[in-house]
Short mmCIF file of C-alpha atoms in Angstrom, two decimals:
data_model
loop_
_atom_site.label_atom_id
_atom_site.label_comp_id
_atom_site.label_asym_id
_atom_site.label_seq_id
_atom_site.Cartn_x
_atom_site.Cartn_y
_atom_site.Cartn_z
CA MET A 1 0.01 -0.12 -0.20
CA PHE A 2 1.27 3.47 -0.59
CA PHE A 3 -0.86 5.49 2.13
CA THR A 4 0.84 3.84 5.09
CA GLU A 5 1.15 5.09 8.33
CA ASP A 6 4.37 7.30 7.19
CA ARG A 7 2.40 8.57 4.59
CA HIS A 8 -1.13 8.52 5.44
CA GLN A 9 -1.69 12.30 4.48
CA PHE A 10 1.23 12.29 1.70
CA PHE A 11 -0.26 14.95 -0.56
CA LYS A 12 -1.84 17.35 2.46
CA PRO A 13 1.31 19.83 2.47
CA LEU A 14 0.42 20.71 -1.07
CA THR A 15 -3.14 21.48 -0.71
CA GLY A 16 -4.25 24.77 0.67
CA LYS A 17 -3.03 28.29 -0.12
CA TYR A 18 0.50 27.24 0.70
CA ARG A 19 0.64 24.98 -1.84
CA GLU A 20 2.63 26.72 -4.47
CA GLN A 21 5.10 27.81 -1.48
CA VAL A 22 5.76 24.13 -0.55
CA ALA A 23 6.32 23.17 -3.92
CA GLU A 24 8.71 25.75 -4.38
CA CYS A 25 10.53 24.75 -1.49
CA LEU A 26 10.47 21.14 -2.58
CA ARG A 27 12.12 22.18 -5.98
CA LEU A 28 14.70 24.49 -4.57
CA LEU A 29 15.79 21.80 -2.23
CA HIS A 30 15.85 19.12 -4.73
CA GLU A 31 18.15 21.52 -6.92
CA ARG A 32 20.38 22.00 -3.92
CA LEU A 33 20.95 18.34 -3.34
CA TYR A 34 20.83 16.80 -6.61
CA SER A 35 21.58 19.11 -9.26
CA ALA A 36 25.12 19.88 -10.92
CA GLN A 37 25.61 22.39 -8.15
CA ALA A 38 24.93 20.22 -5.37
CA ASP A 39 27.80 19.44 -2.76
CA TYR A 40 26.94 15.38 -2.72
CA GLY A 41 29.31 14.87 0.15
CA GLU A 42 27.36 17.44 2.77
CA SER A 43 23.98 16.52 4.48
CA LEU A 44 21.80 19.50 5.09
CA LYS A 45 21.46 20.53 8.68
CA ARG A 46 18.14 22.18 9.87
CA GLU A 47 19.84 26.14 9.40
CA GLN A 48 20.83 25.05 5.94
CA VAL A 49 17.18 23.55 4.93
CA LEU A 50 15.88 26.90 6.81
CA ASP A 51 17.87 28.93 4.27
CA VAL A 52 17.01 27.37 1.27
CA PHE A 53 13.24 27.55 2.34
CA SER A 54 13.49 31.15 3.11
CA GLU A 55 14.92 31.76 -0.62
CA ALA A 56 12.00 29.88 -2.34
CA LEU A 57 9.27 31.75 -0.24
CA GLU A 58 10.73 34.95 -1.80
CA ARG A 59 9.87 33.62 -5.24
CA ALA A 60 6.65 31.90 -4.71
CA PRO A 61 3.39 33.81 -4.54
CA LEU A 62 0.87 33.04 -2.09
CA LEU A 63 -2.26 31.68 -3.60
CA GLU A 64 -6.17 32.18 -2.27
CA GLY A 65 -7.66 29.72 -0.47
CA GLY A 66 -9.29 28.90 3.03
CA ASP A 67 -6.48 27.41 4.85
CA GLU A 68 -7.00 26.96 8.44
CA ASP A 69 -3.38 28.41 9.38
CA GLY A 70 -4.46 31.98 8.12
CA SER A 71 -1.75 34.45 8.01
CA ARG A 72 0.00 33.60 11.41
CA PHE A 73 3.45 33.70 10.64
CA ARG A 74 5.62 37.00 11.07
CA ASN A 75 8.39 36.28 8.58
CA ASN A 76 9.86 33.71 6.24
CA ARG A 77 12.31 32.08 8.31
CA GLU A 78 8.95 31.27 10.62
CA GLN A 79 6.82 29.69 7.82
CA ALA A 80 9.82 27.59 6.70
CA ALA A 81 9.94 26.23 9.77
CA TRP A 82 6.57 25.14 9.71
CA ILE A 83 6.95 23.65 5.93
CA LEU A 84 9.96 21.96 7.23
CA ASN A 85 8.01 20.40 9.73
CA THR A 86 5.10 19.65 7.98
CA LEU A 87 7.12 17.83 5.10
CA VAL A 88 8.92 15.90 7.64
CA GLU A 89 5.42 14.58 9.56
CA HIS A 90 4.01 13.58 6.03
CA GLY A 91 6.97 11.78 4.74
CA TRP A 92 8.74 13.84 2.18
CA LEU A 93 11.89 14.26 4.25
CA LYS A 94 13.42 12.28 7.05
CA ARG A 95 15.03 13.49 10.17
CA ASP A 96 18.62 11.77 10.43
CA LYS A 97 20.35 12.45 13.87
CA ASP A 98 24.25 11.95 13.79
CA GLU A 99 24.84 10.18 16.68
CA ALA A 100 28.40 11.81 17.26
CA SER A 101 27.73 15.44 17.01
CA PHE A 102 24.36 14.99 17.97
CA GLN A 103 23.03 17.32 15.02
CA SER A 104 19.92 16.45 12.62
CA THR A 105 20.30 16.19 8.87
CA TYR A 106 16.76 16.47 6.59
CA PRO A 107 17.31 14.29 3.47
CA PHE A 108 14.61 13.31 1.10
CA SER A 109 12.79 10.30 1.95
CA ARG A 110 12.93 7.63 -1.27
CA THR A 111 9.09 8.48 -2.14
CA GLY A 112 9.78 12.16 -1.54
CA ARG A 113 12.47 12.60 -4.05
CA LEU A 114 10.65 10.55 -6.40
CA PHE A 115 7.48 12.93 -6.50
CA THR A 116 9.98 16.04 -6.00
CA GLN A 117 11.66 15.06 -9.04
CA THR A 118 8.37 15.37 -11.08
CA LEU A 119 7.88 18.45 -9.63
CA ALA A 120 11.25 19.85 -11.14
CA GLU A 121 10.82 18.18 -14.36
CA VAL A 122 7.39 20.09 -14.97
CA ASP A 123 9.07 22.95 -13.96
CA GLY A 124 10.83 23.10 -16.91
CA ARG A 125 14.01 24.21 -15.63
CA GLY A 126 16.36 20.96 -16.09
CA ILE A 127 17.79 19.93 -19.49
CA ARG A 128 16.53 16.72 -21.00
CA THR A 129 17.58 15.10 -24.25
CA ARG A 130 14.32 13.50 -24.64
CA HIS A 131 14.72 12.99 -28.49
CA ARG A 132 17.59 10.35 -27.98
CA ASN A 133 15.88 7.42 -26.61
CA THR A 134 15.40 6.05 -30.31
CA ARG A 135 19.20 6.20 -30.67
CA ASN A 136 19.59 4.71 -27.06
CA THR A 137 17.38 1.71 -27.65
CA LEU A 138 19.36 1.02 -30.91
CA ASN A 139 22.57 1.51 -29.08
CA ALA A 140 21.76 -0.48 -25.91
CA LEU A 141 20.42 -3.86 -28.12
CA ALA A 142 23.70 -3.56 -30.42
CA ALA A 143 25.45 -3.88 -27.17
CA PHE A 144 23.92 -6.96 -25.91
CA LEU A 145 24.17 -8.42 -28.83
CA ASP A 146 27.97 -7.82 -29.19
CA ARG A 147 28.61 -8.75 -25.15
CA GLY A 148 25.90 -10.76 -24.35
CA GLU A 149 25.22 -8.67 -20.91
CA VAL A 150 21.49 -8.42 -20.21
CA TYR A 151 21.85 -5.20 -18.35
CA ASP A 152 21.89 -3.50 -22.23
CA LEU A 153 18.94 -5.32 -22.97
CA LEU A 154 17.23 -3.79 -19.90
CA ASP A 155 18.18 -0.81 -20.66
CA ALA A 156 16.90 -1.01 -24.35
CA HIS A 157 13.55 -1.93 -23.01
CA GLU A 158 13.87 1.29 -20.77
CA HIS A 159 14.48 3.30 -23.24
CA SER A 160 12.07 1.97 -25.91
CA GLU A 161 9.29 2.64 -23.06
CA ARG A 162 10.54 6.27 -22.80
CA ILE A 163 9.91 6.87 -26.63
CA ILE A 164 6.31 6.62 -26.21
CA ALA A 165 6.37 8.62 -23.24
CA ASP A 166 8.27 11.55 -24.72
CA PHE A 167 5.96 11.52 -27.62
CA THR A 168 2.86 11.89 -25.50
CA ASP A 169 4.80 14.71 -23.58
CA ILE A 170 5.56 16.59 -26.63
CA ILE A 171 1.99 16.59 -27.94
CA ALA A 172 0.73 17.62 -24.78
CA GLU A 173 3.16 20.53 -24.79
CA LEU A 174 1.92 21.44 -28.51
CA GLU A 175 -1.75 21.23 -27.16
CA GLU A 176 -1.03 23.39 -24.29
CA ARG A 177 0.78 26.03 -25.75
CA LYS A 178 -1.78 26.24 -28.40
CA ARG A 179 -4.34 26.73 -25.46
CA GLU A 180 -2.44 29.56 -23.96
CA LEU A 181 -1.61 31.16 -27.13
CA VAL A 182 -4.98 31.40 -28.26
CA LYS A 183 -5.90 32.61 -24.44
CA GLU A 184 -3.54 35.10 -24.55
CA VAL A 185 -4.41 36.99 -27.86
CA GLU A 186 -7.93 37.02 -26.87
CA ALA A 187 -6.71 39.77 -24.60
CA GLN A 188 -5.90 43.12 -26.86
CA GLN A 189 -3.40 44.40 -24.15
CA LEU A 190 -1.33 41.19 -24.02
CA VAL A 191 -0.80 40.84 -28.06
CA GLN A 192 2.78 41.70 -27.92
CA GLN A 193 3.69 39.00 -24.95
CA ALA A 194 1.77 36.52 -26.53
CA SER A 195 3.28 36.86 -29.82
CA ASP A 196 7.21 37.11 -28.20
CA GLN A 197 6.58 34.03 -25.96
CA PHE A 198 5.17 32.21 -29.30
CA PHE A 199 8.10 32.99 -31.36
CA GLU A 200 10.47 32.40 -28.30
CA PHE A 201 8.83 28.88 -27.93
CA MET A 202 9.34 28.17 -31.67
CA GLU A 203 13.06 28.92 -31.84
CA LYS A 204 14.21 27.82 -28.61
CA ARG A 205 12.04 24.71 -27.72
CA PHE A 206 10.28 23.71 -30.35
CA GLN A 207 12.15 24.02 -33.47
CA PRO A 208 15.52 22.09 -32.23
CA ASP A 209 13.51 19.07 -30.45
CA VAL A 210 11.10 18.37 -33.32
CA ALA A 211 13.82 19.02 -36.06
CA ILE A 212 16.11 16.24 -34.41
CA ARG A 213 12.99 14.12 -33.76
CA MET A 214 12.06 14.20 -37.19
CA SER A 215 15.64 13.62 -38.83
CA ALA A 216 18.06 12.13 -36.69
CA ASP A 217 16.12 10.48 -34.12
CA SER A 218 13.25 9.70 -36.64
CA VAL A 219 11.64 6.29 -35.49
CA GLU A 220 11.22 5.45 -38.72
CA LYS A 221 14.87 5.98 -39.91
CA HIS A 222 16.05 3.39 -36.87
CA ARG A 223 13.08 1.28 -37.16
CA ASP A 224 14.47 -1.19 -39.27
CA ARG A 225 18.04 -1.08 -38.19
CA ILE A 226 16.13 -1.83 -34.45
CA GLN A 227 14.18 -4.81 -36.43
CA ASN A 228 17.27 -6.09 -37.78
CA THR A 229 19.43 -6.13 -34.37
CA ILE A 230 16.49 -7.83 -32.81
CA GLU A 231 16.58 -10.74 -35.53
CA ARG A 232 20.36 -11.15 -35.24
CA ILE A 233 19.61 -11.47 -31.26
CA ARG A 234 16.96 -14.14 -31.86
CA ARG A 235 19.41 -16.11 -34.45
CA LYS A 236 21.87 -16.58 -31.82
CA PRO A 237 22.75 -19.79 -30.93
CA LYS A 238 20.81 -21.86 -28.03
CA ALA A 239 23.65 -21.78 -25.70
CA TRP A 240 23.90 -18.36 -26.25
CA LYS A 241 20.19 -17.30 -25.46
CA ARG A 242 19.61 -19.80 -22.73
CA ASN A 243 22.56 -18.13 -20.63
CA ALA A 244 20.84 -14.67 -21.02
CA GLU A 245 17.45 -16.18 -20.36
CA LEU A 246 18.89 -17.66 -16.99
CA GLU A 247 20.54 -14.45 -16.40
CA LEU A 248 17.20 -12.51 -16.84
CA ARG A 249 15.52 -14.68 -14.89
CA ARG A 250 18.00 -14.16 -11.60
CA LEU A 251 18.30 -10.39 -12.08
CA ALA A 252 14.58 -9.42 -13.00
CA PRO A 253 12.47 -11.88 -11.26
CA ASP A 254 9.49 -9.53 -11.54
CA LEU A 255 9.63 -10.18 -15.46
CA VAL A 256 8.84 -13.85 -14.96
CA ILE A 257 4.85 -13.83 -15.88
CA ASN A 258 4.82 -17.44 -17.10
CA PRO A 259 7.05 -19.89 -15.73
CA GLU A 260 7.15 -22.01 -19.20
CA GLY A 261 7.29 -18.45 -21.08
CA SER A 262 10.63 -16.94 -22.18
CA VAL A 263 11.73 -13.67 -20.47
CA LEU A 264 14.34 -12.61 -23.41
CA TRP A 265 11.38 -13.45 -26.11
CA GLN A 266 9.36 -11.26 -23.81
CA LEU A 267 11.50 -8.41 -23.53
CA LEU A 268 12.24 -8.44 -27.69
CA ASP A 269 8.50 -8.71 -28.29
CA SER A 270 7.82 -5.50 -26.38
CA ILE A 271 10.68 -3.37 -27.88
CA GLU A 272 9.13 -4.67 -31.33
CA THR A 273 5.70 -3.42 -30.11
CA ARG A 274 6.76 -0.29 -28.80
CA MET A 275 8.65 0.64 -31.87
CA ARG A 276 5.77 -0.13 -34.18
CA SER A 277 3.32 1.56 -31.99
CA ALA A 278 5.99 4.83 -32.10
CA ALA A 279 6.04 4.78 -36.18
CA GLU A 280 2.65 3.96 -36.74
CA ILE A 281 0.23 5.77 -34.24
CA MET A 282 2.20 8.03 -32.03
CA LEU A 283 4.51 9.88 -35.18
CA PRO A 284 1.37 10.27 -37.22
CA ALA A 285 -0.14 12.02 -34.15
CA LEU A 286 2.65 14.21 -33.49
CA ARG A 287 2.38 15.04 -37.04
CA ARG A 288 -1.73 15.88 -36.97
CA THR A 289 -0.87 17.94 -33.76
CA LEU A 290 1.98 19.87 -35.42
CA GLN A 291 -0.22 20.87 -38.56
CA GLY A 292 -2.76 21.74 -35.90
CA PHE A 293 -0.15 24.01 -34.17
CA THR A 294 1.19 25.42 -37.13
CA ARG A 295 -2.57 26.24 -38.66
CA ARG A 296 -3.44 28.07 -35.19
CA ALA A 297 0.22 30.01 -35.41
CA ASP A 298 -0.84 31.15 -39.02
CA ILE A 299 -4.23 32.26 -38.06
CA ILE A 300 -2.61 34.26 -35.04
CA ILE A 301 0.04 36.26 -37.01
CA ARG A 302 -2.40 36.85 -39.42
CA GLN A 303 -4.48 38.60 -36.61
CA LEU A 304 -1.43 40.19 -35.64
CA SER A 305 -0.83 41.61 -38.66
CA TYR A 306 -4.03 42.85 -38.76
CA LEU A 307 -3.78 44.62 -35.37
CA HIS A 308 -1.07 46.15 -36.34
CA SER A 309 -2.22 47.76 -39.58
CA GLN A 310 -5.29 48.89 -37.66
CA GLN A 311 -3.34 50.64 -34.54
CA HIS A 312 -3.71 53.95 -36.52
CA SER A 313 -7.26 53.63 -37.27
CA ASP A 314 -9.36 54.10 -34.10
CA ILE A 315 -12.62 53.85 -34.93
CA VAL A 316 -13.89 53.61 -31.60
CA GLY A 317 -12.07 56.54 -30.20
CA LEU A 318 -13.43 58.24 -33.29
CA CYS A 319 -16.94 57.39 -32.68
CA ARG A 320 -16.51 58.52 -28.89
CA GLU A 321 -14.97 61.92 -29.89
CA LEU A 322 -18.03 62.69 -32.29
CA SER A 323 -20.63 61.73 -29.39
CA GLU A 324 -18.92 64.33 -27.12
CA LEU A 325 -19.63 67.12 -30.36
CA ASP A 326 -22.93 69.02 -30.53
CA ASP A 327 -25.07 68.11 -33.39
CA ALA A 328 -23.98 71.15 -35.58
CA THR A 329 -20.44 70.47 -35.61
CA ALA A 330 -21.12 66.64 -35.76
CA ALA A 331 -22.88 67.37 -38.77
CA LYS A 332 -20.38 69.52 -40.44
CA ARG A 333 -17.33 67.02 -39.87
CA LEU A 334 -19.46 64.10 -41.24
CA GLU A 335 -20.47 66.20 -44.43
CA ALA A 336 -17.04 67.13 -45.01
CA ALA A 337 -15.99 63.57 -44.61
CA GLY A 338 -18.55 62.54 -47.26
CA GLN A 339 -17.52 65.00 -49.49
CA ALA A 340 -13.69 63.58 -49.16
CA MET A 341 -15.30 60.23 -49.71
CA ALA A 342 -17.58 61.02 -52.78
CA HIS A 343 -15.08 61.62 -55.47
CA LEU A 344 -15.33 59.27 -58.35
CA ARG A 345 -12.41 57.09 -59.36
CA LEU A 346 -12.70 55.79 -63.13
CA GLY A 347 -9.96 53.08 -63.59
CA LEU A 348 -9.70 51.49 -67.00
CA VAL A 349 -8.46 47.91 -67.85
CA ASP A 350 -5.66 47.23 -70.15
CA PRO A 351 -6.84 45.62 -73.07
CA ALA A 352 -3.37 43.53 -73.76
CA GLN A 353 -4.09 42.15 -70.24
CA ASN A 354 -7.27 40.05 -71.86
CA ARG A 355 -6.67 37.27 -73.23
CA LEU A 356 -8.69 34.29 -74.38
CA ARG A 357 -7.43 30.87 -73.39
CA GLU A 358 -7.55 27.77 -75.52
CA GLN A 359 -10.17 25.40 -74.14
CA ARG A 360 -8.33 22.02 -73.17
CA GLU A 361 -9.77 18.91 -75.24
CA LYS A 362 -10.55 16.30 -72.59
CA ARG A 363 -9.09 13.19 -72.63
CA GLN A 364 -11.16 9.98 -73.28
CA VAL A 365 -10.49 7.01 -71.16
CA GLN A 366 -11.38 3.37 -71.91
CA SER A 367 -12.87 2.05 -68.73
CA ARG A 368 -13.89 -1.14 -70.40
CA MET A 369 -12.67 -4.53 -68.82
CA ALA A 370 -11.86 -6.86 -71.34
CA GLN A 371 -12.79 -10.77 -70.14
CA LEU A 372 -9.63 -13.16 -70.59
CA ASP A 373 -10.40 -16.61 -72.03
CA ALA A 374 -9.32 -19.59 -70.29
CA PRO A 375 -5.63 -20.44 -71.30
CA ASP A 376 -5.65 -23.58 -73.60
CA PRO A 377 -4.01 -26.93 -72.85
CA ALA A 378 -0.54 -26.21 -74.55
CA THR A 379 -0.34 -22.94 -72.49
CA LEU A 380 -1.41 -24.70 -69.13
CA ARG A 381 1.37 -27.54 -69.97
CA ASP A 382 3.96 -25.00 -70.41
CA LEU A 383 2.94 -23.46 -67.24
CA ALA A 384 3.28 -26.95 -65.56
CA ILE A 385 6.70 -27.49 -66.91
CA GLN A 386 8.09 -24.43 -66.25
CA GLN A 387 7.17 -24.89 -62.26
CA LEU A 388 8.27 -28.42 -62.40
CA LEU A 389 11.90 -27.14 -63.93
CA GLU A 390 12.35 -24.38 -61.11
CA LYS A 391 11.49 -26.92 -58.44
CA ALA A 392 13.80 -29.60 -59.76
CA PHE A 393 16.89 -27.26 -59.75
CA SER A 394 15.78 -25.59 -56.35
CA ILE A 395 17.87 -26.07 -53.19
CA HIS A 396 17.59 -24.64 -49.45
CA GLY A 397 19.81 -24.32 -46.28
CA GLU A 398 17.66 -26.86 -44.79
CA GLY A 399 17.54 -29.28 -47.51
CA LEU A 400 21.25 -29.14 -47.64
CA ARG A 401 21.39 -29.67 -43.77
CA ASP A 402 19.21 -32.63 -43.87
CA TYR A 403 20.76 -34.18 -46.53
CA LEU A 404 24.59 -33.84 -44.89
CA ARG A 405 22.82 -35.20 -41.33
CA GLN A 406 21.91 -38.53 -43.44
CA ALA A 407 25.29 -38.81 -44.95
CA LEU A 408 27.05 -38.33 -41.46
CA GLY A 409 24.64 -40.81 -39.74
CA ALA A 410 26.11 -41.37 -36.44
CA SER A 411 29.74 -39.78 -37.22
CA ARG A 412 30.71 -36.36 -37.38
CA ARG A 413 33.30 -36.29 -39.93
CA ILE A 414 32.99 -37.24 -43.74
CA ASP A 415 35.18 -36.78 -46.88
CA ASN A 416 33.06 -35.19 -49.75
CA ARG A 417 34.14 -37.81 -52.31
CA ASP A 418 31.96 -40.28 -50.14
CA LEU A 419 28.55 -38.28 -50.02
CA PRO A 420 25.84 -40.61 -51.50
CA VAL A 421 24.18 -39.69 -54.91
CA ASN A 422 21.01 -41.40 -55.58
CA ASN A 423 18.39 -39.24 -57.58
CA ALA A 424 19.06 -35.75 -58.61
CA THR A 425 18.19 -33.90 -55.73
CA ASP A 426 21.43 -35.52 -53.97
CA LEU A 427 23.43 -34.37 -56.93
CA LEU A 428 22.52 -31.14 -56.63
CA ALA A 429 23.02 -30.84 -52.98
CA LEU A 430 26.56 -32.41 -53.32
CA SER A 431 27.44 -29.62 -55.71
CA HIS A 432 26.02 -26.80 -53.36
CA VAL A 433 27.52 -28.84 -49.94
CA ILE A 434 30.46 -26.55 -49.21
CA GLU A 435 27.67 -23.61 -48.50
CA LEU A 436 27.10 -25.06 -45.29
CA GLY A 437 30.39 -23.47 -43.77
CA SER A 438 29.16 -19.99 -44.46
CA ALA A 439 28.29 -17.49 -41.51
CA ASP A 440 24.22 -17.71 -42.30
CA HIS A 441 24.17 -21.30 -41.26
CA ARG A 442 26.69 -21.01 -38.46
CA ALA A 443 24.25 -18.16 -37.16
CA SER A 444 21.92 -20.29 -37.01
CA GLY A 445 23.40 -23.20 -35.10
CA PHE A 446 24.87 -25.31 -37.86
CA ARG A 447 28.50 -24.92 -37.49
CA LEU A 448 30.73 -26.98 -40.00
CA ARG A 449 34.58 -27.45 -40.11
CA ILE A 450 35.87 -27.58 -43.63
CA GLU A 451 39.64 -29.13 -44.77
CA PRO A 452 40.82 -28.81 -47.93
CA THR A 453 41.89 -32.33 -49.49
CA ASP A 454 43.33 -33.23 -53.05
CA PRO A 455 40.96 -32.53 -55.98
CA ILE A 456 38.64 -35.47 -57.24
CA VAL A 457 38.82 -36.50 -60.75
CA GLY A 458 37.46 -38.98 -62.97
CA GLU A 459 34.03 -39.24 -61.52
CA ARG A 460 30.96 -39.99 -63.09
CA TYR A 461 28.72 -36.54 -63.09
CA PHE A 462 31.82 -34.16 -62.52
CA ALA A 463 34.98 -34.26 -64.63
CA ARG A 464 36.86 -32.42 -61.90
CA ARG A 465 36.05 -30.99 -58.38
CA ASP A 466 37.56 -30.31 -55.08
CA GLY A 467 37.89 -32.33 -52.40
CA PHE A 468 36.96 -31.46 -48.35
CA LEU A 469 36.90 -33.04 -45.12
CA LEU A 470 33.57 -32.09 -43.56
CA GLU A 471 33.47 -32.22 -39.70
CA LEU A 472 30.29 -31.18 -37.93
CA GLU A 473 31.02 -29.27 -34.64
CA HIS A 474 27.87 -27.98 -33.58
CA ASP A 475 24.20 -28.54 -34.60
CA ASP A 476 21.03 -27.21 -32.50
CA ASP A 477 18.87 -29.53 -33.77
CA THR A 478 20.41 -32.68 -32.77
#
């Protein structure tokens, strides 16, 4: 349970009219303890924590609310002490006492640190490379393929989860920015402020992140490479995969959902699913949101241009000025305006600009569907003969391995001059048996050692061919 005795009212400090001040105190203390400027060898004592909270209280506003504590604090120091006791009481901070010096220090509790980290990230003061998780997934998978350390696979699984979260974050941020922009532009006095904030967001935050996400870190760009890496992991030898499975079950027992299922396969399938969702669902959603955001920005820019062009024609002010005049003066000014607007201006069209365009003839498309007749018996016979010929001279890897297994029998070593030829399929397999020593067969778990011998001459089917000793070192299927 989350709400245990220590955390029975965990979120109470973040309610009431002091909630913004408490949140700012937590963010500043988190920055003091865990940012790049932190002194990790020092634990903050009470006076140091109060100094941090006092600085935070100067920044944060006091919200309106019906809090029962009222305005009882005489200064920020007194309020900082109250906030410190409240955070300790409700489980955000801990009170540790040094047995030697009898001085208390106030570190974060584990739960308090995790929630405060979220508050700090929402505040947006830190720097996060949110657009690198696709490349991190690929790099971690490649490292797992090369070294076989399961920690790399767990890192790849974690980074793939963050890809979806990053897409959700940037889509939500775009929607929020669009709402804020519309809300601020609705007020005439905030037009300039809204435009400045919009262009600053586009140049410093939106353009760099989305440009990298659409190019260097595009899920479409790395999806095939990640899929190929996963396939290479799946084709690893059985012993290699068995060791990885045992290590995963030992290091991450929580991932074992079904004792009969494979944790390795479960993680690889999960990464594939997330990459497919990111490429087929989240990326189109981001593009749609981006299109909506740019359309809204275009409307806002047009509105700003119109307001800028109309800033010297104050119709409302002119009407107000006319209403304050007497009837005779107002009638005189309106008549003068009418005379100025009543001039007739005649413009003639240049005849050279009038040209008749030739009417383009419409193309006629034949949309009738021709009904094909059934092929004659001679055509069917030729097609059947062609298919039989293609099958007769086709050979595949599994057939080659089966042919060599039957020839070896119980032994593990054979000379290629002793390979049997009982039919055309055996003859075709004999001519391709050297291919079993390639890297593709080795990756599938079939390792064959080949030693060259003297050439073979004077046979029935071959005038001359190379001689080899074939030794089967490993076969996953035996």
